[in-house]
Amino acid sequence: MSRPLSEHEVRLRDGTAVSVRPIRREDTEALRRFYGRLSEETIHQRFFGPYPELDEERARYFTHLDGERRFALVALDPENPGEIIGVTRYDRDEDDQSRAEYAVVVEDAWQGRGLGTALTRAIVDEARERGVLCLHALVLPENRRMVRVLQGLGLPELVRWQDGVELFEIDLRPDG
Ligand SMILES: CC(C)(COP(=O)(O)OP(=O)(O)OC[C@H]1O[C@@H](n2cnc3c(N)ncnc32)[C@H](O)[C@@H]1OP(=O)(O)O)[C@@H](O)C(=O)NCCC(=O)NCCS
């Protein structure tokens, strides 16, 4: 049984404290507002193309998670805790539940301050706690910031090319 999930604080590089907690069903509208604030560039780096407006059905898909097969954390604006400033998630592979696809996105105004790294470290801990042994992520080759996030974890990694993007595999095994 996994430990209970709770809100906790992470520190950004400048010392700002940011609350992080599992995504909730009630976050649907806040998630839509968050996606609405993302620049085209950020959307492109996350989805490799334009992303249509996050309609309610799609937003519900991202917020109604079972916590086991699909899991996500949100970071909240310290000045306005009703607003999301970053999201990270993993979805287990259908054919191998010990592997999961991972992604992270930080609101433009909050990028470059350490939040993507903090969210990634938090979801690595949550994934490990639930028996995930490998997280994989697709990253555009020009997305050096994301590469730095992954390489900065200090975990064994394997990088392969897949259809013009880099496929990172992060090994979470304790002795990996
Ligand atoms: C990629 C992303 C999640 C990183 O989050 P972030 O909060 O901006 O990143 P951090 O502040 O934690 O910085 C991560 C690293 O990138 C470095 N960095 C910061 N700005 C950079 C830049 N413009 N170019 C290259 N590296 C940069 C930081 O120094 C840090 O490296 P370090 O730990 O070795 O010092 C965020 O920028 C984002 O949401 N981008 C758009 C969506 C996306 O690309 N998602 C990934 C697809 S899975």
PDB file of C-alpha atoms and ligand atoms in Angstrom:
ATOM      1  CA  MET A   1       0.000   0.000   0.000  1.00  0.00           C
ATOM      2  CA  SER A   2       1.437   3.404  -0.928  1.00  0.00           C
ATOM      3  CA  ARG A   3       1.811   6.043   1.752  1.00  0.00           C
ATOM      4  CA  PRO A   4      -0.924   8.720   1.934  1.00  0.00           C
ATOM      5  CA  LEU A   5      -0.464  11.625  -0.389  1.00  0.00           C
ATOM      6  CA  SER A   6      -0.120  15.063   1.064  1.00  0.00           C
ATOM      7  CA  GLU A   7       0.739  18.611   0.144  1.00  0.00           C
ATOM      8  CA  HIS A   8       4.359  19.540   0.722  1.00  0.00           C
ATOM      9  CA  GLU A   9       6.627  22.473  -0.055  1.00  0.00           C
ATOM     10  CA  VAL A  10       9.509  22.628  -2.481  1.00  0.00           C
ATOM     11  CA  ARG A  11      12.091  25.440  -2.553  1.00  0.00           C
ATOM     12  CA  LEU A  12      13.024  27.215  -5.761  1.00  0.00           C
ATOM     13  CA  ARG A  13      16.583  28.386  -6.392  1.00  0.00           C
ATOM     14  CA  ASP A  14      15.756  31.873  -5.045  1.00  0.00           C
ATOM     15  CA  GLY A  15      14.282  30.375  -1.851  1.00  0.00           C
ATOM     16  CA  THR A  16      10.604  30.811  -2.811  1.00  0.00           C
ATOM     17  CA  ALA A  17       8.464  28.091  -1.201  1.00  0.00           C
ATOM     18  CA  VAL A  18       5.949  26.453  -3.561  1.00  0.00           C
ATOM     19  CA  SER A  19       3.252  23.961  -2.521  1.00  0.00           C
ATOM     20  CA  VAL A  20       3.079  20.701  -4.456  1.00  0.00           C
ATOM     21  CA  ARG A  21       0.286  18.131  -4.151  1.00  0.00           C
ATOM     22  CA  PRO A  22      -1.423  15.400  -6.181  1.00  0.00           C
ATOM     23  CA  ILE A  23      -3.861  16.713  -8.758  1.00  0.00           C
ATOM     24  CA  ARG A  24      -7.521  16.609  -7.693  1.00  0.00           C
ATOM     25  CA  ARG A  25     -10.807  16.338  -9.562  1.00  0.00           C
ATOM     26  CA  GLU A  26     -11.648  19.894  -8.442  1.00  0.00           C
ATOM     27  CA  ASP A  27      -8.569  21.163 -10.344  1.00  0.00           C
ATOM     28  CA  THR A  28     -10.280  20.845 -13.746  1.00  0.00           C
ATOM     29  CA  GLU A  29     -10.995  24.567 -14.216  1.00  0.00           C
ATOM     30  CA  ALA A  30      -7.616  25.655 -12.739  1.00  0.00           C
ATOM     31  CA  LEU A  31      -5.891  23.250 -15.155  1.00  0.00           C
ATOM     32  CA  ARG A  32      -7.764  24.803 -18.089  1.00  0.00           C
ATOM     33  CA  ARG A  33      -6.668  28.287 -16.957  1.00  0.00           C
ATOM     34  CA  PHE A  34      -3.069  27.031 -16.588  1.00  0.00           C
ATOM     35  CA  TYR A  35      -2.977  25.666 -20.157  1.00  0.00           C
ATOM     36  CA  GLY A  36      -4.567  28.914 -21.354  1.00  0.00           C
ATOM     37  CA  ARG A  37      -1.588  30.867 -19.975  1.00  0.00           C
ATOM     38  CA  LEU A  38       1.106  28.726 -21.662  1.00  0.00           C
ATOM     39  CA  SER A  39       2.984  30.263 -24.600  1.00  0.00           C
ATOM     40  CA  GLU A  40       3.001  28.609 -28.039  1.00  0.00           C
ATOM     41  CA  GLU A  41       6.661  27.713 -27.503  1.00  0.00           C
ATOM     42  CA  THR A  42       5.960  25.932 -24.222  1.00  0.00           C
ATOM     43  CA  ILE A  43       2.998  24.071 -25.759  1.00  0.00           C
ATOM     44  CA  HIS A  44       5.212  23.068 -28.699  1.00  0.00           C
ATOM     45  CA  GLN A  45       7.939  21.712 -26.421  1.00  0.00           C
ATOM     46  CA  ARG A  46       5.430  19.731 -24.391  1.00  0.00           C
ATOM     47  CA  PHE A  47       3.172  18.408 -27.180  1.00  0.00           C
ATOM     48  CA  PHE A  48       5.485  18.741 -30.248  1.00  0.00           C
ATOM     49  CA  GLY A  49       2.919  20.827 -32.076  1.00  0.00           C
ATOM     50  CA  PRO A  50       0.005  23.147 -31.426  1.00  0.00           C
ATOM     51  CA  TYR A  51      -2.403  21.948 -28.805  1.00  0.00           C
ATOM     52  CA  PRO A  52      -6.081  22.798 -29.124  1.00  0.00           C
ATOM     53  CA  GLU A  53      -7.753  24.529 -26.223  1.00  0.00           C
ATOM     54  CA  LEU A  54      -8.022  22.171 -23.268  1.00  0.00           C
ATOM     55  CA  ASP A  55     -11.763  21.597 -23.340  1.00  0.00           C
ATOM     56  CA  GLU A  56     -13.568  20.416 -20.256  1.00  0.00           C
ATOM     57  CA  GLU A  57     -13.637  16.760 -21.282  1.00  0.00           C
ATOM     58  CA  ARG A  58      -9.881  16.688 -21.915  1.00  0.00           C
ATOM     59  CA  ALA A  59      -9.195  18.606 -18.684  1.00  0.00           C
ATOM     60  CA  ARG A  60     -11.298  16.077 -16.775  1.00  0.00           C
ATOM     61  CA  TYR A  61      -9.235  13.287 -18.338  1.00  0.00           C
ATOM     62  CA  PHE A  62      -6.102  14.933 -16.871  1.00  0.00           C
ATOM     63  CA  THR A  63      -7.596  15.554 -13.412  1.00  0.00           C
ATOM     64  CA  HIS A  64      -9.635  12.375 -12.822  1.00  0.00           C
ATOM     65  CA  LEU A  65      -6.797   9.967 -12.124  1.00  0.00           C
ATOM     66  CA  ASP A  66      -6.777   6.664 -10.305  1.00  0.00           C
ATOM     67  CA  GLY A  67      -3.467   7.576  -8.619  1.00  0.00           C
ATOM     68  CA  GLU A  68      -2.068   4.173  -9.428  1.00  0.00           C
ATOM     69  CA  ARG A  69      -1.992   3.717 -13.192  1.00  0.00           C
ATOM     70  CA  ARG A  70      -2.059   7.460 -13.838  1.00  0.00           C
ATOM     71  CA  PHE A  71      -0.667   9.974 -11.355  1.00  0.00           C
ATOM     72  CA  ALA A  72       0.029  13.717 -11.415  1.00  0.00           C
ATOM     73  CA  LEU A  73       1.338  16.468  -9.159  1.00  0.00           C
ATOM     74  CA  VAL A  74       0.548  20.172  -9.396  1.00  0.00           C
ATOM     75  CA  ALA A  75       2.540  23.154  -8.095  1.00  0.00           C
ATOM     76  CA  LEU A  76       0.462  26.063  -6.790  1.00  0.00           C
ATOM     77  CA  ASP A  77       1.136  29.787  -7.071  1.00  0.00           C
ATOM     78  CA  PRO A  78       2.302  30.893  -3.585  1.00  0.00           C
ATOM     79  CA  GLU A  79       0.540  34.241  -4.051  1.00  0.00           C
ATOM     80  CA  ASN A  80      -2.650  32.667  -5.353  1.00  0.00           C
ATOM     81  CA  PRO A  81      -3.002  28.995  -4.361  1.00  0.00           C
ATOM     82  CA  GLY A  82      -6.073  28.557  -6.562  1.00  0.00           C
ATOM     83  CA  GLU A  83      -3.827  28.790  -9.626  1.00  0.00           C
ATOM     84  CA  ILE A  84      -1.593  26.018 -10.973  1.00  0.00           C
ATOM     85  CA  ILE A  85       1.947  27.003 -12.100  1.00  0.00           C
ATOM     86  CA  GLY A  86       3.330  23.572 -12.994  1.00  0.00           C
ATOM     87  CA  VAL A  87       2.183  19.995 -13.617  1.00  0.00           C
ATOM     88  CA  THR A  88       4.026  16.709 -13.817  1.00  0.00           C
ATOM     89  CA  ARG A  89       2.505  13.321 -14.506  1.00  0.00           C
ATOM     90  CA  TYR A  90       3.205   9.732 -15.279  1.00  0.00           C
ATOM     91  CA  ASP A  91       1.075   7.171 -17.086  1.00  0.00           C
ATOM     92  CA  ARG A  92       2.030   3.535 -16.815  1.00  0.00           C
ATOM     93  CA  ASP A  93       2.583   1.597 -20.032  1.00  0.00           C
ATOM     94  CA  GLU A  94      -0.288  -0.730 -20.948  1.00  0.00           C
ATOM     95  CA  ASP A  95       1.977  -3.686 -21.589  1.00  0.00           C
ATOM     96  CA  ASP A  96       4.404  -3.167 -18.684  1.00  0.00           C
ATOM     97  CA  GLN A  97       3.091  -1.513 -15.521  1.00  0.00           C
ATOM     98  CA  SER A  98       6.603  -1.093 -14.117  1.00  0.00           C
ATOM     99  CA  ARG A  99       7.321   1.462 -16.856  1.00  0.00           C
ATOM    100  CA  ALA A 100       5.611   4.825 -17.210  1.00  0.00           C
ATOM    101  CA  GLU A 101       5.648   7.789 -19.549  1.00  0.00           C
ATOM    102  CA  TYR A 102       6.572  11.002 -17.743  1.00  0.00           C
ATOM    103  CA  ALA A 103       6.038  14.655 -18.647  1.00  0.00           C
ATOM    104  CA  VAL A 104       6.348  18.041 -16.962  1.00  0.00           C
ATOM    105  CA  VAL A 105       5.309  21.556 -17.886  1.00  0.00           C
ATOM    106  CA  VAL A 106       5.957  24.810 -16.008  1.00  0.00           C
ATOM    107  CA  GLU A 107       4.173  28.093 -16.696  1.00  0.00           C
ATOM    108  CA  ASP A 108       6.404  30.449 -18.699  1.00  0.00           C
ATOM    109  CA  ALA A 109       6.703  33.088 -15.961  1.00  0.00           C
ATOM    110  CA  TRP A 110       7.968  30.402 -13.560  1.00  0.00           C
ATOM    111  CA  GLN A 111      10.456  28.683 -15.875  1.00  0.00           C
ATOM    112  CA  GLY A 112      14.185  28.743 -15.143  1.00  0.00           C
ATOM    113  CA  ARG A 113      13.740  29.047 -11.357  1.00  0.00           C
ATOM    114  CA  GLY A 114      14.098  25.404 -10.401  1.00  0.00           C
ATOM    115  CA  LEU A 115      10.431  24.365 -10.438  1.00  0.00           C
ATOM    116  CA  GLY A 116      10.726  21.824 -13.271  1.00  0.00           C
ATOM    117  CA  THR A 117      13.597  20.167 -11.419  1.00  0.00           C
ATOM    118  CA  ALA A 118      11.711  20.180  -8.097  1.00  0.00           C
ATOM    119  CA  LEU A 119       8.556  18.702  -9.680  1.00  0.00           C
ATOM    120  CA  THR A 120      10.584  16.039 -11.447  1.00  0.00           C
ATOM    121  CA  ARG A 121      12.341  15.015  -8.240  1.00  0.00           C
ATOM    122  CA  ALA A 122       8.953  14.860  -6.474  1.00  0.00           C
ATOM    123  CA  ILE A 123       7.360  12.638  -9.110  1.00  0.00           C
ATOM    124  CA  VAL A 124      10.414  10.376  -9.203  1.00  0.00           C
ATOM    125  CA  ASP A 125       9.873   9.809  -5.452  1.00  0.00           C
ATOM    126  CA  GLU A 126       6.141   9.138  -5.959  1.00  0.00           C
ATOM    127  CA  ALA A 127       6.781   6.800  -8.878  1.00  0.00           C
ATOM    128  CA  ARG A 128       9.381   4.829  -6.945  1.00  0.00           C
ATOM    129  CA  GLU A 129       7.026   4.575  -3.979  1.00  0.00           C
ATOM    130  CA  ARG A 130       4.468   2.932  -6.273  1.00  0.00           C
ATOM    131  CA  GLY A 131       6.843   0.465  -7.844  1.00  0.00           C
ATOM    132  CA  VAL A 132       7.646   2.231 -11.120  1.00  0.00           C
ATOM    133  CA  LEU A 133      11.095   1.066 -12.232  1.00  0.00           C
ATOM    134  CA  CYS A 134      11.563   3.205 -15.338  1.00  0.00           C
ATOM    135  CA  LEU A 135      10.236   6.604 -16.414  1.00  0.00           C
ATOM    136  CA  HIS A 136      10.472   7.489 -20.088  1.00  0.00           C
ATOM    137  CA  ALA A 137      10.041  10.875 -21.728  1.00  0.00           C
ATOM    138  CA  LEU A 138      10.115  12.183 -25.271  1.00  0.00           C
ATOM    139  CA  VAL A 139      12.129  15.400 -25.582  1.00  0.00           C
ATOM    140  CA  LEU A 140      12.703  17.620 -28.617  1.00  0.00           C
ATOM    141  CA  PRO A 141      16.451  17.775 -29.366  1.00  0.00           C
ATOM    142  CA  GLU A 142      16.513  21.591 -29.025  1.00  0.00           C
ATOM    143  CA  ASN A 143      14.908  21.455 -25.570  1.00  0.00           C
ATOM    144  CA  ARG A 144      18.184  21.723 -23.678  1.00  0.00           C
ATOM    145  CA  ARG A 145      16.487  22.897 -20.499  1.00  0.00           C
ATOM    146  CA  MET A 146      14.509  19.658 -20.262  1.00  0.00           C
ATOM    147  CA  VAL A 147      17.648  17.655 -20.993  1.00  0.00           C
ATOM    148  CA  ARG A 148      19.359  19.491 -18.098  1.00  0.00           C
ATOM    149  CA  VAL A 149      16.442  18.630 -15.798  1.00  0.00           C
ATOM    150  CA  LEU A 150      16.754  14.924 -16.632  1.00  0.00           C
ATOM    151  CA  GLN A 151      20.539  14.787 -16.540  1.00  0.00           C
ATOM    152  CA  GLY A 152      20.562  16.723 -13.253  1.00  0.00           C
ATOM    153  CA  LEU A 153      18.664  13.914 -11.521  1.00  0.00           C
ATOM    154  CA  GLY A 154      21.860  11.941 -11.183  1.00  0.00           C
ATOM    155  CA  LEU A 155      20.009   8.742 -12.111  1.00  0.00           C
ATOM    156  CA  PRO A 156      21.137   6.264 -14.768  1.00  0.00           C
ATOM    157  CA  GLU A 157      19.671   7.216 -18.112  1.00  0.00           C
ATOM    158  CA  LEU A 158      19.523   5.898 -21.614  1.00  0.00           C
ATOM    159  CA  VAL A 159      18.902   8.194 -24.559  1.00  0.00           C
ATOM    160  CA  ARG A 160      17.661   6.911 -27.905  1.00  0.00           C
ATOM    161  CA  TRP A 161      16.377   8.590 -31.024  1.00  0.00           C
ATOM    162  CA  GLN A 162      12.774   7.905 -31.928  1.00  0.00           C
ATOM    163  CA  ASP A 163      11.131   9.634 -34.907  1.00  0.00           C
ATOM    164  CA  GLY A 164      13.296  12.778 -34.630  1.00  0.00           C
ATOM    165  CA  VAL A 165      12.901  13.205 -30.877  1.00  0.00           C
ATOM    166  CA  GLU A 166      15.039  12.003 -28.004  1.00  0.00           C
ATOM    167  CA  LEU A 167      13.587   9.203 -25.899  1.00  0.00           C
ATOM    168  CA  PHE A 168      14.974   9.390 -22.377  1.00  0.00           C
ATOM    169  CA  GLU A 169      14.675   6.381 -20.123  1.00  0.00           C
ATOM    170  CA  ILE A 170      15.366   7.050 -16.450  1.00  0.00           C
ATOM    171  CA  ASP A 171      16.199   4.014 -14.359  1.00  0.00           C
ATOM    172  CA  LEU A 172      14.533   4.207 -10.921  1.00  0.00           C
ATOM    173  CA  ARG A 173      15.717   0.871  -9.560  1.00  0.00           C
ATOM    174  CA  PRO A 174      17.532   1.389  -6.237  1.00  0.00           C
ATOM    175  CA  ASP A 175      20.584  -0.393  -7.587  1.00  0.00           C
ATOM    176  CA  GLY A 176      20.037   0.950 -11.133  1.00  0.00           C
TER     177      GLY A 176
HETATM  178  C1  LIG B   1      11.422  21.971 -19.368  1.00  0.00           C
HETATM  179  C2  LIG B   1      10.812  22.607 -18.137  1.00  0.00           C
HETATM  180  C3  LIG B   1       9.811  21.660 -17.502  1.00  0.00           C
HETATM  181  C4  LIG B   1      11.943  22.864 -17.132  1.00  0.00           C
HETATM  182  O1  LIG B   1      11.430  23.466 -15.990  1.00  0.00           O
HETATM  183  P1  LIG B   1      12.118  24.785 -15.418  1.00  0.00           P
HETATM  184  O2  LIG B   1      11.481  25.089 -14.119  1.00  0.00           O
HETATM  185  O3  LIG B   1      12.065  25.812 -16.466  1.00  0.00           O
HETATM  186  O4  LIG B   1      13.627  24.262 -15.244  1.00  0.00           O
HETATM  187  P2  LIG B   1      14.640  24.516 -14.061  1.00  0.00           P
HETATM  188  O5  LIG B   1      14.563  25.921 -13.597  1.00  0.00           O
HETATM  189  O6  LIG B   1      14.422  23.445 -13.045  1.00  0.00           O
HETATM  190  O7  LIG B   1      16.030  24.345 -14.812  1.00  0.00           O
HETATM  191  C5  LIG B   1      16.455  23.105 -15.273  1.00  0.00           C
HETATM  192  C6  LIG B   1      17.868  23.205 -15.809  1.00  0.00           C
HETATM  193  O8  LIG B   1      17.881  23.923 -17.027  1.00  0.00           O
HETATM  194  C7  LIG B   1      18.856  24.972 -16.940  1.00  0.00           C
HETATM  195  N1  LIG B   1      18.347  26.060 -17.748  1.00  0.00           N
HETATM  196  C8  LIG B   1      17.562  27.082 -17.366  1.00  0.00           C
HETATM  197  N2  LIG B   1      17.275  27.853 -18.437  1.00  0.00           N
HETATM  198  C9  LIG B   1      17.890  27.285 -19.508  1.00  0.00           C
HETATM  199  C10 LIG B   1      17.974  27.592 -20.897  1.00  0.00           C
HETATM  200  N3  LIG B   1      17.340  28.631 -21.416  1.00  0.00           N
HETATM  201  N4  LIG B   1      18.695  26.756 -21.699  1.00  0.00           N
HETATM  202  C11 LIG B   1      19.330  25.673 -21.193  1.00  0.00           C
HETATM  203  N5  LIG B   1      19.294  25.344 -19.886  1.00  0.00           N
HETATM  204  C12 LIG B   1      18.573  26.124 -19.054  1.00  0.00           C
HETATM  205  C13 LIG B   1      18.943  25.295 -15.490  1.00  0.00           C
HETATM  206  O9  LIG B   1      20.177  25.919 -15.175  1.00  0.00           O
HETATM  207  C14 LIG B   1      18.832  23.928 -14.900  1.00  0.00           C
HETATM  208  O10 LIG B   1      20.041  23.216 -15.044  1.00  0.00           O
HETATM  209  P3  LIG B   1      20.980  22.977 -13.781  1.00  0.00           P
HETATM  210  O11 LIG B   1      20.117  22.276 -12.779  1.00  0.00           O
HETATM  211  O12 LIG B   1      22.067  22.154 -14.349  1.00  0.00           O
HETATM  212  O13 LIG B   1      21.389  24.356 -13.337  1.00  0.00           O
HETATM  213  C15 LIG B   1      10.111  23.976 -18.450  1.00  0.00           C
HETATM  214  O14 LIG B   1      11.045  24.865 -18.953  1.00  0.00           O
HETATM  215  C16 LIG B   1       8.919  23.792 -19.381  1.00  0.00           C
HETATM  216  O15 LIG B   1       7.790  23.652 -18.936  1.00  0.00           O
HETATM  217  N6  LIG B   1       9.188  23.816 -20.711  1.00  0.00           N
HETATM  218  C17 LIG B   1       8.121  23.629 -21.692  1.00  0.00           C
HETATM  219  C18 LIG B   1       7.487  22.243 -21.628  1.00  0.00           C
HETATM  220  C19 LIG B   1       8.502  21.146 -21.796  1.00  0.00           C
HETATM  221  O16 LIG B   1       9.502  21.298 -22.471  1.00  0.00           O
HETATM  222  N7  LIG B   1       8.236  19.997 -21.169  1.00  0.00           N
HETATM  223  C20 LIG B   1       9.099  18.860 -21.310  1.00  0.00           C
HETATM  224  C21 LIG B   1       8.499  17.812 -22.197  1.00  0.00           C
HETATM  225  S1  LIG B   1       8.391  16.298 -21.261  1.00  0.00           S
END
